PDB file of C-alpha atoms in Angstrom:
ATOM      1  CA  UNK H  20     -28.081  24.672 -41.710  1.00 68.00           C
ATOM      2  CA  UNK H  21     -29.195  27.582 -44.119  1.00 85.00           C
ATOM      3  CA  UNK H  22     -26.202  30.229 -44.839  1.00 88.00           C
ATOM      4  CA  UNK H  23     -28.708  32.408 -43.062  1.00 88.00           C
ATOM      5  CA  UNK H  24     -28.806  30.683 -39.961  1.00 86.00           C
ATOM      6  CA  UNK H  25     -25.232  30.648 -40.054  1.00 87.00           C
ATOM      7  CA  UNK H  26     -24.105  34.073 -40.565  1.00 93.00           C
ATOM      8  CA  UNK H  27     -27.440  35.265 -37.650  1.00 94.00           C
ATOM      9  CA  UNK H  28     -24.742  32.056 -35.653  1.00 92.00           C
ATOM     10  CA  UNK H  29     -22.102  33.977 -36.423  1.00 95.00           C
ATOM     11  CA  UNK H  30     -23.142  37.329 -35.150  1.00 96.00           C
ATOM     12  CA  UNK H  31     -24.315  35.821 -32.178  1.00 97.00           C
ATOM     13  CA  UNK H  32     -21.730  34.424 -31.074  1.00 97.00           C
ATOM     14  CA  UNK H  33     -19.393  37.660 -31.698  1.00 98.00           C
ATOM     15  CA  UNK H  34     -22.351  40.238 -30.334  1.00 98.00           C
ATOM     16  CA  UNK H  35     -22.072  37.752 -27.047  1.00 98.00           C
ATOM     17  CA  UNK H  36     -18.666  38.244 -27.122  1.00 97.00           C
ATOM     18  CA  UNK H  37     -18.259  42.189 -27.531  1.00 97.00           C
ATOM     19  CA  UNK H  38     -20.879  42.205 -24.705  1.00 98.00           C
ATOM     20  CA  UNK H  39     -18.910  40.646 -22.406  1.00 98.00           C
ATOM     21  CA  UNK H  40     -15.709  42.276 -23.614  1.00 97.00           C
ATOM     22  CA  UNK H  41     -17.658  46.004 -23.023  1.00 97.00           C
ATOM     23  CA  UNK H  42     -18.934  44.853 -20.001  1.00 97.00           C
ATOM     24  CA  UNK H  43     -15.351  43.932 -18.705  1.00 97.00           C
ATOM     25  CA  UNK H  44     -13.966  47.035 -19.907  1.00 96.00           C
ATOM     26  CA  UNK H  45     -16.392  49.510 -18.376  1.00 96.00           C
ATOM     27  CA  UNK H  46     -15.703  47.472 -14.922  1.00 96.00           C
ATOM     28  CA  UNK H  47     -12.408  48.013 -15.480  1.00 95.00           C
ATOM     29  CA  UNK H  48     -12.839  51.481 -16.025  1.00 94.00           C
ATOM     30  CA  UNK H  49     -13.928  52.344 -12.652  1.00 92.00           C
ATOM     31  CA  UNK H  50     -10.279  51.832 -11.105  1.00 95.00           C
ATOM     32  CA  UNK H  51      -7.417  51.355 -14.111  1.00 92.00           C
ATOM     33  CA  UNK H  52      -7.043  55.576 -13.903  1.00 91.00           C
ATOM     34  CA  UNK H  53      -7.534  55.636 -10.124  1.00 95.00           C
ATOM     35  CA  UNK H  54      -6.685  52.366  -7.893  1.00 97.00           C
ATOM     36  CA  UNK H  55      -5.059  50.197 -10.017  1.00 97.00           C
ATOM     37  CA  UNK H  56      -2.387  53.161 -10.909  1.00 95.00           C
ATOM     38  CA  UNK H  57      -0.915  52.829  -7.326  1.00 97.00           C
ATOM     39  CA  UNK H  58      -0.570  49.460  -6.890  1.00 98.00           C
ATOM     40  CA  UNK H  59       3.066  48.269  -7.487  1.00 98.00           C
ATOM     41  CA  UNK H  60       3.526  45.806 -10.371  1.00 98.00           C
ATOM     42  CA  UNK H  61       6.025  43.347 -11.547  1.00 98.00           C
ATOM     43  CA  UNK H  62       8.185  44.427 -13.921  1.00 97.00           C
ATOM     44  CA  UNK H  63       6.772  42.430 -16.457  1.00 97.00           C
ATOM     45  CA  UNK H  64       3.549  44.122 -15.971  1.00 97.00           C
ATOM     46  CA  UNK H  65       2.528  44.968 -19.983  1.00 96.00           C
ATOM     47  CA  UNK H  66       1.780  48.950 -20.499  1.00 95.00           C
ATOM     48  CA  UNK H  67      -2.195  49.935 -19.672  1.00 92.00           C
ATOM     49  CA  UNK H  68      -2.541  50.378 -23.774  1.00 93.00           C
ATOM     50  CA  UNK H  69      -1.462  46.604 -24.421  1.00 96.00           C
ATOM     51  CA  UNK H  70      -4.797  45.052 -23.161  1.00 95.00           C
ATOM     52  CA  UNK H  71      -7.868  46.465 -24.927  1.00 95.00           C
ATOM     53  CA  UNK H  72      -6.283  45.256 -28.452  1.00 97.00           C
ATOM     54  CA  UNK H  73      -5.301  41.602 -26.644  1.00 98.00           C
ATOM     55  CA  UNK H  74      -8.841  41.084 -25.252  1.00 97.00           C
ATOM     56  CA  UNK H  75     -10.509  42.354 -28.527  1.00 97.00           C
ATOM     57  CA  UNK H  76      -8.566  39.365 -30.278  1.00 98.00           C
ATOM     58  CA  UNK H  77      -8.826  37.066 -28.230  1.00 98.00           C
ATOM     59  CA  UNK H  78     -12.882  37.818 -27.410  1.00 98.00           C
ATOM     60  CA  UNK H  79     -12.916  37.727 -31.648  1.00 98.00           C
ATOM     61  CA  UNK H  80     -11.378  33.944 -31.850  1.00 98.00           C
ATOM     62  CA  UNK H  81     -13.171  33.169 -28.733  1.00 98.00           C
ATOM     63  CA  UNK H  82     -16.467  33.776 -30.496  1.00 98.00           C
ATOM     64  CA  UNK H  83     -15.227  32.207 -33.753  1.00 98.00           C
ATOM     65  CA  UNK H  84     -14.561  29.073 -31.713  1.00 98.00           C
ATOM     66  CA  UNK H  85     -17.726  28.535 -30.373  1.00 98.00           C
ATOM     67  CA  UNK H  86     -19.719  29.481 -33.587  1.00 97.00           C
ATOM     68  CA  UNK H  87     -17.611  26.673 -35.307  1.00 97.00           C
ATOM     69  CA  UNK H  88     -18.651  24.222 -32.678  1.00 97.00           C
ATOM     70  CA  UNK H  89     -22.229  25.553 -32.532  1.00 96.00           C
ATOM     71  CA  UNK H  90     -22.078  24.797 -36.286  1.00 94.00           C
ATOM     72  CA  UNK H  91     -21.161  21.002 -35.732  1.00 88.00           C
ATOM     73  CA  UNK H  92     -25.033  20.493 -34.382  1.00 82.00           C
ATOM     74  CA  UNK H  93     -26.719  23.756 -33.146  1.00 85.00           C
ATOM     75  CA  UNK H  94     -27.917  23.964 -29.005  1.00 87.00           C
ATOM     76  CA  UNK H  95     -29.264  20.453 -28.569  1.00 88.00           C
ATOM     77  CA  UNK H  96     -25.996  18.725 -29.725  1.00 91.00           C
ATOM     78  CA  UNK H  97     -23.838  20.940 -28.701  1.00 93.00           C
ATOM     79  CA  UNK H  98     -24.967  21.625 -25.184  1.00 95.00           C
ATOM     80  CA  UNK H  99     -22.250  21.061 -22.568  1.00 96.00           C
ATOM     81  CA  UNK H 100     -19.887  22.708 -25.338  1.00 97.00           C
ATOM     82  CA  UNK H 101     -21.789  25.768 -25.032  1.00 97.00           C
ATOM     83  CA  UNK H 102     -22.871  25.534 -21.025  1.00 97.00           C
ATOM     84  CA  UNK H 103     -18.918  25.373 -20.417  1.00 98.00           C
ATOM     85  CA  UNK H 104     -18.150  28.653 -23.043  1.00 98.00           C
ATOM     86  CA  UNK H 105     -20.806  30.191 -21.510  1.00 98.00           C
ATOM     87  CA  UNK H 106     -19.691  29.549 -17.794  1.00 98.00           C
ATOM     88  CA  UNK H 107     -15.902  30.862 -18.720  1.00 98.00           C
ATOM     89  CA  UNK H 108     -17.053  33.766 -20.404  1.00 98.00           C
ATOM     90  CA  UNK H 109     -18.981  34.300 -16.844  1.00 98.00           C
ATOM     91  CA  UNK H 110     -16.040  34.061 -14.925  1.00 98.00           C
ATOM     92  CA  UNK H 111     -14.176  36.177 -17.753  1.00 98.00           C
ATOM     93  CA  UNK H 112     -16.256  38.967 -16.489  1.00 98.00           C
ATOM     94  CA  UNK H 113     -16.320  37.674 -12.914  1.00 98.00           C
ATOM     95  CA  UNK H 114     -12.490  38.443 -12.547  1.00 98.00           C
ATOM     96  CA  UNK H 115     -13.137  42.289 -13.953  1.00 97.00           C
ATOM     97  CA  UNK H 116     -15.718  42.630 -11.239  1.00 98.00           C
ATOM     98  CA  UNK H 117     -13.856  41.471  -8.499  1.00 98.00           C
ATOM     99  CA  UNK H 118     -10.104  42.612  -9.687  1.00 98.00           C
ATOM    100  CA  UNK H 119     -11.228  46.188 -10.370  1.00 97.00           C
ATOM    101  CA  UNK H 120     -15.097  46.506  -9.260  1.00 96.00           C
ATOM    102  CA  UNK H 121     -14.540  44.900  -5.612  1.00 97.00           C
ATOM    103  CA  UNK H 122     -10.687  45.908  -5.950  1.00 98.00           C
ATOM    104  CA  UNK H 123     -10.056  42.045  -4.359  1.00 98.00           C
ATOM    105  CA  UNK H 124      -6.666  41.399  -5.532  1.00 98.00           C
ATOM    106  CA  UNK H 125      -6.790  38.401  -3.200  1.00 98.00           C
ATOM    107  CA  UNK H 126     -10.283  37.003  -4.644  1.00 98.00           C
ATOM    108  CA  UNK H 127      -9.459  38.128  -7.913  1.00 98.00           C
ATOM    109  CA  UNK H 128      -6.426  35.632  -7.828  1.00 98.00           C
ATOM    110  CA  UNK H 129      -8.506  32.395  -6.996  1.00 98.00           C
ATOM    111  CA  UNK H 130     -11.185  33.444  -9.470  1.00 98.00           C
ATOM    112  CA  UNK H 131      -8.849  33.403 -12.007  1.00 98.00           C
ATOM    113  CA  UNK H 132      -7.915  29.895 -11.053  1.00 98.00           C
ATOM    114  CA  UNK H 133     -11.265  28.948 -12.184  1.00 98.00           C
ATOM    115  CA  UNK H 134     -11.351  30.866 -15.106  1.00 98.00           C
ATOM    116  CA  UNK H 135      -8.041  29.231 -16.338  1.00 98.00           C
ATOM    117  CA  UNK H 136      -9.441  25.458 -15.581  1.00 98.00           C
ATOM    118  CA  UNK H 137     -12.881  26.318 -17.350  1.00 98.00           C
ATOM    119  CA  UNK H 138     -10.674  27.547 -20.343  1.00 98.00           C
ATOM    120  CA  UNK H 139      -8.653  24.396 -20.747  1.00 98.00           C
ATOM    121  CA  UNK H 140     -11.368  22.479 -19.765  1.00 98.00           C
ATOM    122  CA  UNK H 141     -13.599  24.233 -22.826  1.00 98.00           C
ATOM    123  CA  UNK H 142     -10.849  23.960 -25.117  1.00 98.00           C
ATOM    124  CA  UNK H 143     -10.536  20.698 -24.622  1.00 98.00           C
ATOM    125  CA  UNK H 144     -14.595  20.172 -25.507  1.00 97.00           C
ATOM    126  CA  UNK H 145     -13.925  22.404 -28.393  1.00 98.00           C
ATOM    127  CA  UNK H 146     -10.994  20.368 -29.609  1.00 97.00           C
ATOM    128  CA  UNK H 147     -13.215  17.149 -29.609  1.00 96.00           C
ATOM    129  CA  UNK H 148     -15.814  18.609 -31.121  1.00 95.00           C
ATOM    130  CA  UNK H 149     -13.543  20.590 -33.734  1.00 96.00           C
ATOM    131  CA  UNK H 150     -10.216  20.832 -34.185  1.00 97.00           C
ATOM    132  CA  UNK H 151      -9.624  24.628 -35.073  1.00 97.00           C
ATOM    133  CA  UNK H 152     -11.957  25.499 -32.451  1.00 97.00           C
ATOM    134  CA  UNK H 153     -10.270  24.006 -29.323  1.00 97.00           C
ATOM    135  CA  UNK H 154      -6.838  25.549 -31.179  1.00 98.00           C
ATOM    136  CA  UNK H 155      -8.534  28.886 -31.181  1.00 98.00           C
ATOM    137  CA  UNK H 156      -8.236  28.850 -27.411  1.00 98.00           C
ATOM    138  CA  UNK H 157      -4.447  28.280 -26.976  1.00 98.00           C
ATOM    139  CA  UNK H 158      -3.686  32.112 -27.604  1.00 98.00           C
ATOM    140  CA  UNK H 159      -6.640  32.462 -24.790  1.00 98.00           C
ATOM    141  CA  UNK H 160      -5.396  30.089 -22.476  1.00 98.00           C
ATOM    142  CA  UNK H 161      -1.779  31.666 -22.645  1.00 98.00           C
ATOM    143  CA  UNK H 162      -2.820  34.955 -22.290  1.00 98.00           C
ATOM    144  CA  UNK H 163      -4.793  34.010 -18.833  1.00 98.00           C
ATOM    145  CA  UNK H 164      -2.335  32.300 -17.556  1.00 98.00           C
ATOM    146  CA  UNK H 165      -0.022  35.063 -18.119  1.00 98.00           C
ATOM    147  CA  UNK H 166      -2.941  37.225 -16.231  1.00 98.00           C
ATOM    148  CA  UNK H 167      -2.965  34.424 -13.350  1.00 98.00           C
ATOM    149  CA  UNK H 168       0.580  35.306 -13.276  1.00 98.00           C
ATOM    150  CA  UNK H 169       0.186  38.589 -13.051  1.00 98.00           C
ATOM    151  CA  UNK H 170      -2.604  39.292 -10.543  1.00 98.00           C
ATOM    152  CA  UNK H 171      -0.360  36.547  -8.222  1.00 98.00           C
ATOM    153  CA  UNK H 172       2.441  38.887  -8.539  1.00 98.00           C
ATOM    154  CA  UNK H 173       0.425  41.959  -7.747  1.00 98.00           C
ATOM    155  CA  UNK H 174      -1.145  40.644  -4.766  1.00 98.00           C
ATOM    156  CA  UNK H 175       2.519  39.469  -3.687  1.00 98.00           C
ATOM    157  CA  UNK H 176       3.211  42.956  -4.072  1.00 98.00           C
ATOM    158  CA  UNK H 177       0.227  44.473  -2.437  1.00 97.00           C
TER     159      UNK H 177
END
């Protein structure tokens, strides 16, 4: 692979990335001033300033992750790798729609379910494929099932 390819890989994979990241953020938008304000949290509910640098991190290793595998032997070899980091990062921005777009606490909660099993389960691919990669996704993993967590706990609450 020419170091051109590889860098255009590179910025791929981290343009996909802040896509989805802006995407989920302007969903979120729509209720974290309004809606989401009156709901009653746990206690370990993180302040509202907290997320935006989390995500951007973990969107940034995310992409990193899947450019290394991508590396191992572009789309052809690499092709359930990429159809599962493809299908989390679809849920990723699933939850945002249906947590704060739909305002489904309830829905939210079992799409997040998915999201966590199609992160380990990617991770996992990664990890097989390269090393690094799959351990880029523990910081992911842990942060979503702290979210799982969290949304549980608010729809307890709710």
């Amino acid at each position: 692979m020419s170091r051109r390819v590889d860098i255009f890989g590179l910025v791929f994979f981290l343009a996909v990335g802040a896509g989805v990241l802006a995407a989920g953020g302007s969903l979120t938008a729509t209720s974290v001033g309004t809606w989401y304000q009156g709901l009653v949290k746990p206690a370990f509910n993180p302040p509202d300033r907290v997320f935006a640098p989390v995500w951007t991190v973990l969107f940034v290793l995310m992409s990193i992750a899947a450019w290394r595998v991508w590396r191992q032997g572009g789309w052809s070899a690499c092709r359930p790798e990429m159809a599962l980091y493809f299908l989390q990062l679809a849920l990723n921005l699933g939850w945002s729609a249906i947590f704060f777009g739909a305002r489904r606490i309830d829905w939210a909660l079992v799409e997040i379910v998915a999201l966590f099993i199609a992160i380990l389960w990617t991770g996992s691919a990664f990890h097989a494929r390269d090393r690094l990669s799959g351990w880029l996704f523990v910081p992911y993993a842990a942060w979503v099932a702290f979210a799982l967590l969290l949304n549980a706990s608010i729809w307890l609450l709710n």
